[in-house]
Amino acid sequence: MATTKQDYYKALGIERTAKPDEIKKAYRTLAKQYHPDRNPGDAEAERKFKEINEANDVLSDEQKRSAYDRFGHAAFEQGGGGQGGEGFGSGFSDIFEEMFGDFMGARGGRGGQRAARGADLRYNMQISLADAFKGIKQNIRVPNSIACAACSGIGSKNGAAPETCTTCHGHGKVRAQQGFFTIERTCPSCGGQGRVIKDACPKCSGSGRTRQEKTLSVTVPPGVEEGTRIRLAGEGEAGLNGAPAGDLYIFIAIAQHNVFHRDGANIYCKVPLPFTTAALGGQVEVPSVDGSRARITIPAGTQSGHQFRLKGKGMSILRSKERGDMFVQAAIETPVNLTKRQKELLAEFDGESGNAKNNPESEGFFAKVKDLWEDLKD
Ligand SMILES: [Zn+2]
Ligand SMILES: [Zn+2]
């Protein structure tokens, strides 16, 4: 499986937007065409058959398909087998899901060694923007299966190696003739494992794994972005028959901040300004993502929408001592709930305006509109 893999959609000859029944149909047609029983001894057909099976495995499963759409083959690179659909107990299903479990039931090919590497697991961690800024070390409790201590993961009571299943001769699948077709299905004697344990270990009932919750310390570096993956090698599901464990991937999500908006290394925020400050000038204090306050000098005549740039006051940058910038956008607030006296003052102010060119923008705008109206007359 080290060869370069073909795109799963191409393998099935379908569009990326294909609906589930289109996938099913394409798979069925191709599976019939390349089935080994129809192409005995044809290595190319066998390769193709494997490929379409693999593609179908992923694309017919909504979760795997979306993982594939997002990460491509990388989503399954380390994908191990393991018991499919085991889940991790109801309370955890929302934050903890088996990511690539049971990927490719035919892993290793027929009759191959079934020392399966443990599945990779995914853990979703949400952190605040402030934590993303300064980095955080956090303990997480992960429900996990580990190699059974009583049998060292072998699954048998006396430490005897599992024997090859006599029903399927180790293939994990059995074939049955049905009309013109040979139907292949999972071996009922060994559940597809290809081997059976005579004397099952009482602690793990022969599965070789036991459940345990473990605490892991996760270090989230400063400057992480939404969707950053942190890999904890070997912290995934335990392997079968002494095979290595899978990896645990921490997927970082950053909670929306109520004041700041982050775009890469930069931080954006909107600061409302009283119209008097905007007109006369003054100073305002704004919070910054590092928890300190920054002072901004507002020049007289500041307009709504004007952006002040605070260099180096933005987000921390991953693996760097640099910081991005902070952009503060002025939002001039029109006063409401005026007292009688305030209204009088503003009326008086308005009376003073006359030809003072207090509002060049408005004047310019109405001049343009006037031209427009003139044009329409022609
Ligand atoms: Zn055991
Ligand atoms: Zn069997």
mmCIF file of C-alpha atoms and ligand atoms in Angstrom:
data_model
loop_
_atom_site.group_PDB
_atom_site.id
_atom_site.type_symbol
_atom_site.label_atom_id
_atom_site.label_comp_id
_atom_site.label_asym_id
_atom_site.label_seq_id
_atom_site.Cartn_x
_atom_site.Cartn_y
_atom_site.Cartn_z
ATOM 1 C CA MET A 1 0.000 0.000 0.000
ATOM 2 C CA ALA A 2 3.036 2.213 -0.284
ATOM 3 C CA THR A 3 2.266 3.070 -3.886
ATOM 4 C CA THR A 4 0.800 6.456 -4.614
ATOM 5 C CA LYS A 5 -2.882 6.315 -4.121
ATOM 6 C CA GLN A 6 -5.400 7.374 -6.619
ATOM 7 C CA ASP A 7 -8.058 9.849 -5.725
ATOM 8 C CA TYR A 8 -11.020 7.898 -4.334
ATOM 9 C CA TYR A 9 -13.509 9.778 -6.465
ATOM 10 C CA LYS A 10 -11.471 9.065 -9.583
ATOM 11 C CA ALA A 11 -11.156 5.441 -8.576
ATOM 12 C CA LEU A 12 -14.939 5.170 -8.684
ATOM 13 C CA GLY A 13 -15.236 7.462 -11.680
ATOM 14 C CA ILE A 14 -17.565 9.873 -9.920
ATOM 15 C CA GLU A 15 -17.786 13.568 -9.180
ATOM 16 C CA ARG A 16 -16.827 14.964 -5.785
ATOM 17 C CA THR A 17 -20.448 15.994 -5.409
ATOM 18 C CA ALA A 18 -21.767 12.482 -6.012
ATOM 19 C CA LYS A 19 -24.746 11.439 -3.910
ATOM 20 C CA PRO A 20 -24.638 8.262 -1.790
ATOM 21 C CA ASP A 21 -26.674 6.233 -4.279
ATOM 22 C CA GLU A 22 -24.416 7.312 -7.142
ATOM 23 C CA ILE A 23 -21.429 6.076 -5.147
ATOM 24 C CA LYS A 24 -23.177 2.800 -4.459
ATOM 25 C CA LYS A 25 -24.047 2.317 -8.097
ATOM 26 C CA ALA A 26 -20.552 3.145 -9.365
ATOM 27 C CA TYR A 27 -19.048 0.823 -6.805
ATOM 28 C CA ARG A 28 -21.323 -2.080 -7.688
ATOM 29 C CA THR A 29 -20.635 -1.802 -11.388
ATOM 30 C CA LEU A 30 -16.875 -1.645 -10.921
ATOM 31 C CA ALA A 31 -16.779 -4.316 -8.228
ATOM 32 C CA LYS A 32 -18.514 -6.736 -10.580
ATOM 33 C CA GLN A 33 -16.160 -5.859 -13.393
ATOM 34 C CA TYR A 34 -12.958 -6.292 -11.413
ATOM 35 C CA HIS A 35 -13.996 -9.054 -9.063
ATOM 36 C CA PRO A 36 -11.104 -11.556 -8.690
ATOM 37 C CA ASP A 37 -13.456 -14.420 -9.490
ATOM 38 C CA ARG A 38 -14.027 -12.927 -12.896
ATOM 39 C CA ASN A 39 -10.388 -12.121 -13.453
ATOM 40 C CA PRO A 40 -8.456 -15.061 -12.109
ATOM 41 C CA GLY A 41 -4.736 -14.443 -11.934
ATOM 42 C CA ASP A 42 -5.053 -10.879 -13.169
ATOM 43 C CA ALA A 43 -2.936 -8.826 -10.794
ATOM 44 C CA GLU A 44 -4.028 -5.513 -12.276
ATOM 45 C CA ALA A 45 -7.695 -6.378 -11.814
ATOM 46 C CA GLU A 46 -6.983 -7.384 -8.238
ATOM 47 C CA ARG A 47 -5.229 -4.115 -7.554
ATOM 48 C CA LYS A 48 -8.110 -2.230 -9.097
ATOM 49 C CA PHE A 49 -10.594 -4.268 -7.077
ATOM 50 C CA LYS A 50 -8.793 -3.381 -3.878
ATOM 51 C CA GLU A 51 -8.678 0.232 -4.868
ATOM 52 C CA ILE A 52 -12.394 0.543 -5.528
ATOM 53 C CA ASN A 53 -13.180 -1.292 -2.315
ATOM 54 C CA GLU A 54 -11.003 1.086 -0.398
ATOM 55 C CA ALA A 55 -12.583 4.074 -2.117
ATOM 56 C CA ASN A 56 -16.052 2.741 -1.397
ATOM 57 C CA ASP A 57 -15.202 2.077 2.255
ATOM 58 C CA VAL A 58 -14.401 5.720 2.713
ATOM 59 C CA LEU A 59 -16.850 7.458 0.427
ATOM 60 C CA SER A 60 -19.860 5.446 1.530
ATOM 61 C CA ASP A 61 -19.276 6.446 5.139
ATOM 62 C CA GLU A 62 -20.328 10.010 5.788
ATOM 63 C CA GLN A 63 -17.748 10.629 8.494
ATOM 64 C CA LYS A 64 -14.858 9.080 6.652
ATOM 65 C CA ARG A 65 -15.872 10.852 3.494
ATOM 66 C CA SER A 66 -15.817 14.252 5.128
ATOM 67 C CA ALA A 67 -12.439 13.473 6.719
ATOM 68 C CA TYR A 68 -11.180 12.490 3.287
ATOM 69 C CA ASP A 69 -12.607 15.620 1.681
ATOM 70 C CA ARG A 70 -10.783 17.737 4.216
ATOM 71 C CA PHE A 71 -7.459 15.972 4.562
ATOM 72 C CA GLY A 72 -7.219 13.669 1.569
ATOM 73 C CA HIS A 73 -5.388 10.408 2.023
ATOM 74 C CA ALA A 74 -3.517 11.974 4.916
ATOM 75 C CA ALA A 75 -6.692 11.490 6.945
ATOM 76 C CA PHE A 76 -6.069 7.777 6.892
ATOM 77 C CA GLU A 77 -2.330 7.544 6.555
ATOM 78 C CA GLN A 78 -1.873 6.042 9.959
ATOM 79 C CA GLY A 79 -5.359 4.660 10.030
ATOM 80 C CA GLY A 80 -5.382 1.412 11.879
ATOM 81 C CA GLY A 81 -8.028 -1.188 12.109
ATOM 82 C CA GLY A 82 -9.504 -2.216 15.339
ATOM 83 C CA GLN A 83 -13.019 -3.111 16.207
ATOM 84 C CA GLY A 84 -15.303 -0.878 14.249
ATOM 85 C CA GLY A 85 -18.037 1.103 15.865
ATOM 86 C CA GLU A 86 -16.887 0.503 19.372
ATOM 87 C CA GLY A 87 -17.379 4.067 20.442
ATOM 88 C CA PHE A 88 -16.376 5.270 23.809
ATOM 89 C CA GLY A 89 -19.445 5.286 25.949
ATOM 90 C CA SER A 90 -22.298 7.677 25.556
ATOM 91 C CA GLY A 91 -20.935 10.597 27.542
ATOM 92 C CA PHE A 92 -17.954 10.928 25.335
ATOM 93 C CA SER A 93 -19.276 10.482 21.880
ATOM 94 C CA ASP A 94 -19.585 14.210 21.270
ATOM 95 C CA ILE A 95 -16.034 15.127 22.134
ATOM 96 C CA PHE A 96 -14.369 11.893 21.430
ATOM 97 C CA GLU A 97 -14.969 9.852 18.407
ATOM 98 C CA GLU A 98 -13.216 7.037 16.820
ATOM 99 C CA MET A 99 -11.771 8.720 13.856
ATOM 100 C CA PHE A 100 -10.443 6.238 11.457
ATOM 101 C CA GLY A 101 -11.366 3.024 13.164
ATOM 102 C CA ASP A 102 -12.065 -0.043 11.112
ATOM 103 C CA PHE A 103 -10.776 1.656 8.065
ATOM 104 C CA MET A 104 -10.189 -0.894 5.363
ATOM 105 C CA GLY A 105 -11.480 -4.176 6.625
ATOM 106 C CA ALA A 106 -9.176 -5.956 4.194
ATOM 107 C CA ARG A 107 -6.029 -4.417 5.616
ATOM 108 C CA GLY A 108 -3.049 -6.616 5.115
ATOM 109 C CA GLY A 109 -4.791 -8.597 2.451
ATOM 110 C CA ARG A 110 -6.139 -12.073 2.710
ATOM 111 C CA GLY A 111 -4.477 -14.317 5.187
ATOM 112 C CA GLY A 112 -2.138 -11.548 6.266
ATOM 113 C CA GLN A 113 -0.804 -11.140 9.740
ATOM 114 C CA ARG A 114 -3.456 -9.620 11.906
ATOM 115 C CA ALA A 115 -1.213 -7.825 14.335
ATOM 116 C CA ALA A 116 -3.179 -4.646 13.845
ATOM 117 C CA ARG A 117 -1.882 -1.262 14.780
ATOM 118 C CA GLY A 118 -4.338 0.560 17.032
ATOM 119 C CA ALA A 119 -6.710 3.105 15.556
ATOM 120 C CA ASP A 120 -5.917 6.787 15.536
ATOM 121 C CA LEU A 121 -8.203 8.750 17.764
ATOM 122 C CA ARG A 122 -9.478 12.268 17.691
ATOM 123 C CA TYR A 123 -10.097 14.594 20.580
ATOM 124 C CA ASN A 124 -11.740 17.972 20.068
ATOM 125 C CA MET A 125 -10.459 20.667 22.363
ATOM 126 C CA GLN A 126 -11.935 24.124 22.527
ATOM 127 C CA ILE A 127 -9.834 26.896 23.974
ATOM 128 C CA SER A 128 -10.335 30.632 24.405
ATOM 129 C CA LEU A 129 -8.641 33.223 22.217
ATOM 130 C CA ALA A 130 -6.596 34.335 25.236
ATOM 131 C CA ASP A 131 -5.336 30.770 25.687
ATOM 132 C CA ALA A 132 -4.521 30.560 22.003
ATOM 133 C CA PHE A 133 -2.564 33.769 22.446
ATOM 134 C CA LYS A 134 -0.443 32.711 25.378
ATOM 135 C CA GLY A 135 -0.541 28.955 24.952
ATOM 136 C CA ILE A 136 -1.912 26.581 27.524
ATOM 137 C CA LYS A 137 -1.084 23.331 29.193
ATOM 138 C CA GLN A 138 -4.163 21.325 29.892
ATOM 139 C CA ASN A 139 -4.926 17.919 31.275
ATOM 140 C CA ILE A 140 -7.490 15.919 29.411
ATOM 141 C CA ARG A 141 -9.129 12.692 30.429
ATOM 142 C CA VAL A 142 -9.260 10.286 27.578
ATOM 143 C CA PRO A 143 -11.309 7.130 27.610
ATOM 144 C CA ASN A 144 -9.164 4.622 25.908
ATOM 145 C CA SER A 145 -8.565 0.968 25.422
ATOM 146 C CA ILE A 146 -5.162 -0.310 26.380
ATOM 147 C CA ALA A 147 -3.479 -3.646 25.911
ATOM 148 C CA CYS A 148 -4.882 -6.059 28.495
ATOM 149 C CA ALA A 149 -2.450 -6.410 31.385
ATOM 150 C CA ALA A 150 -3.502 -9.971 32.190
ATOM 151 C CA CYS A 151 -2.677 -11.409 28.782
ATOM 152 C CA SER A 152 -0.334 -8.728 27.416
ATOM 153 C CA GLY A 153 -2.800 -8.085 24.636
ATOM 154 C CA ILE A 154 -2.648 -11.582 23.231
ATOM 155 C CA GLY A 155 -6.176 -12.408 24.340
ATOM 156 C CA SER A 156 -5.625 -15.956 25.538
ATOM 157 C CA LYS A 157 -5.696 -17.158 29.138
ATOM 158 C CA ASN A 158 -2.519 -19.187 29.057
ATOM 159 C CA GLY A 159 -0.517 -16.951 26.792
ATOM 160 C CA ALA A 160 -0.900 -19.340 23.896
ATOM 161 C CA ALA A 161 -0.827 -17.697 20.503
ATOM 162 C CA PRO A 162 -4.199 -17.598 18.784
ATOM 163 C CA GLU A 163 -4.772 -20.353 16.281
ATOM 164 C CA THR A 164 -5.673 -19.916 12.681
ATOM 165 C CA CYS A 165 -9.401 -20.128 12.224
ATOM 166 C CA THR A 166 -10.314 -23.440 10.642
ATOM 167 C CA THR A 167 -13.510 -22.116 9.092
ATOM 168 C CA CYS A 168 -11.854 -19.497 6.931
ATOM 169 C CA HIS A 169 -8.260 -20.718 7.097
ATOM 170 C CA GLY A 170 -7.156 -17.343 8.310
ATOM 171 C CA HIS A 171 -8.740 -15.303 5.538
ATOM 172 C CA GLY A 172 -11.293 -13.736 7.837
ATOM 173 C CA LYS A 173 -13.820 -14.125 5.057
ATOM 174 C CA VAL A 174 -15.786 -17.029 3.748
ATOM 175 C CA ARG A 175 -17.214 -17.470 0.300
ATOM 176 C CA ALA A 176 -20.507 -18.894 -0.695
ATOM 177 C CA GLN A 177 -21.837 -19.619 -4.148
ATOM 178 C CA GLN A 178 -25.082 -17.858 -4.894
ATOM 179 C CA GLY A 179 -26.298 -18.255 -8.422
ATOM 180 C CA PHE A 180 -23.589 -16.906 -10.711
ATOM 181 C CA PHE A 181 -21.899 -14.967 -7.988
ATOM 182 C CA THR A 182 -19.577 -15.838 -5.253
ATOM 183 C CA ILE A 183 -20.526 -13.924 -2.170
ATOM 184 C CA GLU A 184 -17.813 -13.103 0.279
ATOM 185 C CA ARG A 185 -18.740 -12.383 3.835
ATOM 186 C CA THR A 186 -17.096 -11.998 7.199
ATOM 187 C CA CYS A 187 -16.249 -15.349 8.737
ATOM 188 C CA PRO A 188 -18.829 -16.146 11.439
ATOM 189 C CA SER A 189 -16.406 -18.270 13.464
ATOM 190 C CA CYS A 190 -13.714 -15.693 14.032
ATOM 191 C CA GLY A 191 -15.575 -12.475 13.298
ATOM 192 C CA GLY A 192 -13.157 -11.653 10.491
ATOM 193 C CA GLN A 193 -10.042 -11.880 12.653
ATOM 194 C CA GLY A 194 -8.777 -14.951 10.849
ATOM 195 C CA ARG A 195 -7.738 -16.503 14.125
ATOM 196 C CA VAL A 196 -9.451 -17.897 17.163
ATOM 197 C CA ILE A 197 -8.521 -18.045 20.790
ATOM 198 C CA LYS A 198 -9.132 -21.393 22.425
ATOM 199 C CA ASP A 199 -8.945 -20.268 26.031
ATOM 200 C CA ALA A 200 -10.017 -16.642 26.186
ATOM 201 C CA CYS A 201 -8.477 -14.364 28.776
ATOM 202 C CA PRO A 202 -11.229 -13.748 31.377
ATOM 203 C CA LYS A 203 -10.152 -10.144 31.929
ATOM 204 C CA CYS A 204 -10.681 -8.980 28.347
ATOM 205 C CA SER A 205 -12.809 -11.841 26.978
ATOM 206 C CA GLY A 206 -10.161 -12.494 24.390
ATOM 207 C CA SER A 207 -10.196 -9.067 22.813
ATOM 208 C CA GLY A 208 -6.714 -8.292 24.118
ATOM 209 C CA ARG A 209 -7.814 -4.845 25.199
ATOM 210 C CA THR A 210 -9.333 -3.340 28.286
ATOM 211 C CA ARG A 211 -10.977 -0.006 28.849
ATOM 212 C CA GLN A 212 -9.301 2.582 30.907
ATOM 213 C CA GLU A 213 -9.450 6.309 31.296
ATOM 214 C CA LYS A 214 -6.165 8.054 31.254
ATOM 215 C CA THR A 215 -5.074 11.603 31.905
ATOM 216 C CA LEU A 216 -2.854 13.229 29.353
ATOM 217 C CA SER A 217 -1.181 16.566 29.510
ATOM 218 C CA VAL A 218 -1.556 18.538 26.316
ATOM 219 C CA THR A 219 0.648 21.510 25.599
ATOM 220 C CA VAL A 220 -0.978 23.953 23.234
ATOM 221 C CA PRO A 221 1.641 26.363 21.890
ATOM 222 C CA PRO A 222 0.994 30.119 21.643
ATOM 223 C CA GLY A 223 -0.387 31.190 18.296
ATOM 224 C CA VAL A 224 -2.360 28.060 17.409
ATOM 225 C CA GLU A 225 -4.997 28.494 14.778
ATOM 226 C CA GLU A 226 -8.453 27.087 14.442
ATOM 227 C CA GLY A 227 -8.124 23.506 13.192
ATOM 228 C CA THR A 228 -4.525 23.009 14.309
ATOM 229 C CA ARG A 229 -3.834 19.336 14.934
ATOM 230 C CA ILE A 230 -1.569 18.261 17.731
ATOM 231 C CA ARG A 231 -0.391 14.693 17.460
ATOM 232 C CA LEU A 232 0.328 12.638 20.531
ATOM 233 C CA ALA A 233 2.195 9.674 19.129
ATOM 234 C CA GLY A 234 1.238 6.316 20.550
ATOM 235 C CA GLU A 235 -1.632 7.686 22.659
ATOM 236 C CA GLY A 236 -4.342 6.298 20.409
ATOM 237 C CA GLU A 237 -6.028 2.952 20.674
ATOM 238 C CA ALA A 238 -3.936 -0.001 21.741
ATOM 239 C CA GLY A 239 -2.734 -2.308 18.996
ATOM 240 C CA LEU A 240 -3.793 -5.923 18.693
ATOM 241 C CA ASN A 241 -1.406 -8.788 19.289
ATOM 242 C CA GLY A 242 1.415 -6.588 20.444
ATOM 243 C CA ALA A 243 1.189 -4.183 17.487
ATOM 244 C CA PRO A 244 1.905 -0.511 18.178
ATOM 245 C CA ALA A 245 -0.800 1.815 19.429
ATOM 246 C CA GLY A 246 -2.337 4.423 17.176
ATOM 247 C CA ASP A 247 -1.898 8.150 17.629
ATOM 248 C CA LEU A 248 -4.130 10.646 19.329
ATOM 249 C CA TYR A 249 -4.896 13.816 17.444
ATOM 250 C CA ILE A 250 -6.002 16.874 19.362
ATOM 251 C CA PHE A 251 -8.046 19.141 17.117
ATOM 252 C CA ILE A 252 -8.014 22.714 18.334
ATOM 253 C CA ALA A 253 -11.085 24.899 18.055
ATOM 254 C CA ILE A 254 -10.964 28.496 19.238
ATOM 255 C CA ALA A 255 -14.041 29.971 20.854
ATOM 256 C CA GLN A 256 -15.447 33.156 19.388
ATOM 257 C CA HIS A 257 -14.392 36.205 21.370
ATOM 258 C CA ASN A 258 -16.994 38.827 22.189
ATOM 259 C CA VAL A 259 -14.751 41.792 21.346
ATOM 260 C CA PHE A 260 -11.887 40.562 19.205
ATOM 261 C CA HIS A 261 -11.956 39.066 15.800
ATOM 262 C CA ARG A 262 -8.879 37.187 14.732
ATOM 263 C CA ASP A 263 -7.580 36.883 11.229
ATOM 264 C CA GLY A 264 -4.325 34.954 11.203
ATOM 265 C CA ALA A 265 -1.818 36.954 13.195
ATOM 266 C CA ASN A 266 -3.942 40.089 13.307
ATOM 267 C CA ILE A 267 -6.630 41.074 15.756
ATOM 268 C CA TYR A 268 -9.513 43.311 14.808
ATOM 269 C CA CYS A 269 -11.881 45.142 17.067
ATOM 270 C CA LYS A 270 -14.431 47.881 16.788
ATOM 271 C CA VAL A 271 -14.479 50.667 19.334
ATOM 272 C CA PRO A 272 -17.498 52.915 19.653
ATOM 273 C CA LEU A 273 -16.553 56.585 20.002
ATOM 274 C CA PRO A 274 -18.789 59.396 21.247
ATOM 275 C CA PHE A 275 -19.225 61.851 18.400
ATOM 276 C CA THR A 276 -17.785 64.630 20.567
ATOM 277 C CA THR A 277 -14.508 62.705 21.038
ATOM 278 C CA ALA A 278 -14.410 61.995 17.323
ATOM 279 C CA ALA A 279 -14.970 65.677 16.509
ATOM 280 C CA LEU A 280 -12.779 67.265 19.165
ATOM 281 C CA GLY A 281 -10.152 64.565 19.514
ATOM 282 C CA GLY A 282 -9.149 62.770 22.690
ATOM 283 C CA GLN A 283 -7.879 59.515 24.017
ATOM 284 C CA VAL A 284 -9.448 56.120 24.510
ATOM 285 C CA GLU A 285 -8.244 52.952 26.134
ATOM 286 C CA VAL A 286 -8.816 49.670 24.409
ATOM 287 C CA PRO A 287 -8.216 46.154 25.713
ATOM 288 C CA SER A 288 -5.663 44.042 23.922
ATOM 289 C CA VAL A 289 -5.479 40.302 23.478
ATOM 290 C CA ASP A 290 -2.542 39.983 25.889
ATOM 291 C CA GLY A 291 -4.748 41.307 28.688
ATOM 292 C CA SER A 292 -3.149 44.753 28.887
ATOM 293 C CA ARG A 293 -4.675 48.051 27.843
ATOM 294 C CA ALA A 294 -3.572 50.133 24.933
ATOM 295 C CA ARG A 295 -4.108 53.853 24.668
ATOM 296 C CA ILE A 296 -5.134 55.338 21.366
ATOM 297 C CA THR A 297 -4.953 59.041 20.550
ATOM 298 C CA ILE A 298 -7.998 60.051 18.566
ATOM 299 C CA PRO A 299 -7.240 62.988 16.306
ATOM 300 C CA ALA A 300 -9.899 65.675 15.967
ATOM 301 C CA GLY A 301 -12.179 64.932 13.018
ATOM 302 C CA THR A 302 -11.896 61.147 13.155
ATOM 303 C CA GLN A 303 -14.427 59.488 10.881
ATOM 304 C CA SER A 304 -16.438 56.348 11.467
ATOM 305 C CA GLY A 305 -14.674 53.337 9.991
ATOM 306 C CA HIS A 306 -11.206 54.781 10.433
ATOM 307 C CA GLN A 307 -8.725 52.109 11.443
ATOM 308 C CA PHE A 308 -5.955 52.611 13.958
ATOM 309 C CA ARG A 309 -3.109 50.179 13.690
ATOM 310 C CA LEU A 310 -1.343 49.089 16.854
ATOM 311 C CA LYS A 311 1.814 47.448 15.667
ATOM 312 C CA GLY A 312 2.841 44.266 17.441
ATOM 313 C CA LYS A 313 -0.298 44.241 19.595
ATOM 314 C CA GLY A 314 -1.941 41.409 17.690
ATOM 315 C CA MET A 315 -1.850 37.651 18.030
ATOM 316 C CA SER A 316 1.213 35.637 18.882
ATOM 317 C CA ILE A 317 2.613 33.698 15.942
ATOM 318 C CA LEU A 318 3.272 29.993 16.155
ATOM 319 C CA ARG A 319 6.941 29.163 16.761
ATOM 320 C CA SER A 320 7.910 32.834 16.619
ATOM 321 C CA LYS A 321 8.569 35.672 19.038
ATOM 322 C CA GLU A 322 6.843 38.101 16.705
ATOM 323 C CA ARG A 323 3.294 39.261 17.092
ATOM 324 C CA GLY A 324 0.785 40.413 14.548
ATOM 325 C CA ASP A 325 -0.914 43.796 14.651
ATOM 326 C CA MET A 326 -4.112 44.997 16.180
ATOM 327 C CA PHE A 327 -6.543 47.047 14.145
ATOM 328 C CA VAL A 328 -8.999 49.199 15.985
ATOM 329 C CA GLN A 329 -11.865 50.496 13.944
ATOM 330 C CA ALA A 330 -13.682 53.621 15.055
ATOM 331 C CA ALA A 331 -17.458 53.432 15.130
ATOM 332 C CA ILE A 332 -18.826 56.883 15.802
ATOM 333 C CA GLU A 333 -21.931 56.765 17.891
ATOM 334 C CA THR A 334 -24.778 59.161 17.274
ATOM 335 C CA PRO A 335 -26.050 60.356 20.651
ATOM 336 C CA VAL A 336 -29.555 59.339 21.716
ATOM 337 C CA ASN A 337 -31.853 60.321 24.616
ATOM 338 C CA LEU A 338 -30.946 64.007 24.272
ATOM 339 C CA THR A 339 -32.098 66.448 26.933
ATOM 340 C CA LYS A 340 -33.875 69.634 25.929
ATOM 341 C CA ARG A 341 -30.711 71.595 26.569
ATOM 342 C CA GLN A 342 -28.597 69.248 24.462
ATOM 343 C CA LYS A 343 -31.051 69.592 21.609
ATOM 344 C CA GLU A 344 -30.853 73.368 21.876
ATOM 345 C CA LEU A 345 -27.069 73.231 21.816
ATOM 346 C CA LEU A 346 -27.033 70.997 18.761
ATOM 347 C CA ALA A 347 -29.554 73.206 16.984
ATOM 348 C CA GLU A 348 -27.369 76.157 17.800
ATOM 349 C CA PHE A 349 -24.340 74.202 16.546
ATOM 350 C CA ASP A 350 -26.177 73.426 13.336
ATOM 351 C CA GLY A 351 -27.018 77.082 12.887
ATOM 352 C CA GLU A 352 -23.334 77.895 13.152
ATOM 353 C CA SER A 353 -22.415 75.402 10.435
ATOM 354 C CA GLY A 354 -23.423 77.572 7.497
ATOM 355 C CA ASN A 355 -20.546 77.613 5.055
ATOM 356 C CA ALA A 356 -18.043 76.214 7.537
ATOM 357 C CA LYS A 357 -17.473 73.045 5.465
ATOM 358 C CA ASN A 358 -18.014 70.897 8.538
ATOM 359 C CA ASN A 359 -19.155 67.918 6.514
ATOM 360 C CA PRO A 360 -17.057 67.721 3.339
ATOM 361 C CA GLU A 361 -18.083 64.152 2.729
ATOM 362 C CA SER A 362 -21.822 64.874 2.788
ATOM 363 C CA GLU A 363 -21.347 67.916 0.623
ATOM 364 C CA GLY A 364 -19.300 65.952 -1.867
ATOM 365 C CA PHE A 365 -21.899 63.224 -1.936
ATOM 366 C CA PHE A 366 -24.798 65.547 -2.592
ATOM 367 C CA ALA A 367 -22.794 67.281 -5.292
ATOM 368 C CA LYS A 368 -22.366 63.909 -7.034
ATOM 369 C CA VAL A 369 -26.039 63.069 -6.678
ATOM 370 C CA LYS A 370 -26.912 66.437 -8.149
ATOM 371 C CA ASP A 371 -24.823 65.622 -11.258
ATOM 372 C CA LEU A 372 -26.654 62.351 -11.509
ATOM 373 C CA TRP A 373 -30.017 64.061 -11.483
ATOM 374 C CA GLU A 374 -28.777 66.551 -14.104
ATOM 375 C CA ASP A 375 -27.630 63.650 -16.319
ATOM 376 C CA LEU A 376 -30.995 61.975 -16.064
ATOM 377 C CA LYS A 377 -32.677 65.071 -17.436
ATOM 378 C CA ASP A 378 -30.814 64.829 -20.754
HETATM 379 ZN ZN ZN B 1 -6.649 -10.273 28.377
HETATM 380 ZN ZN ZN B 2 -12.581 -17.509 10.461
#
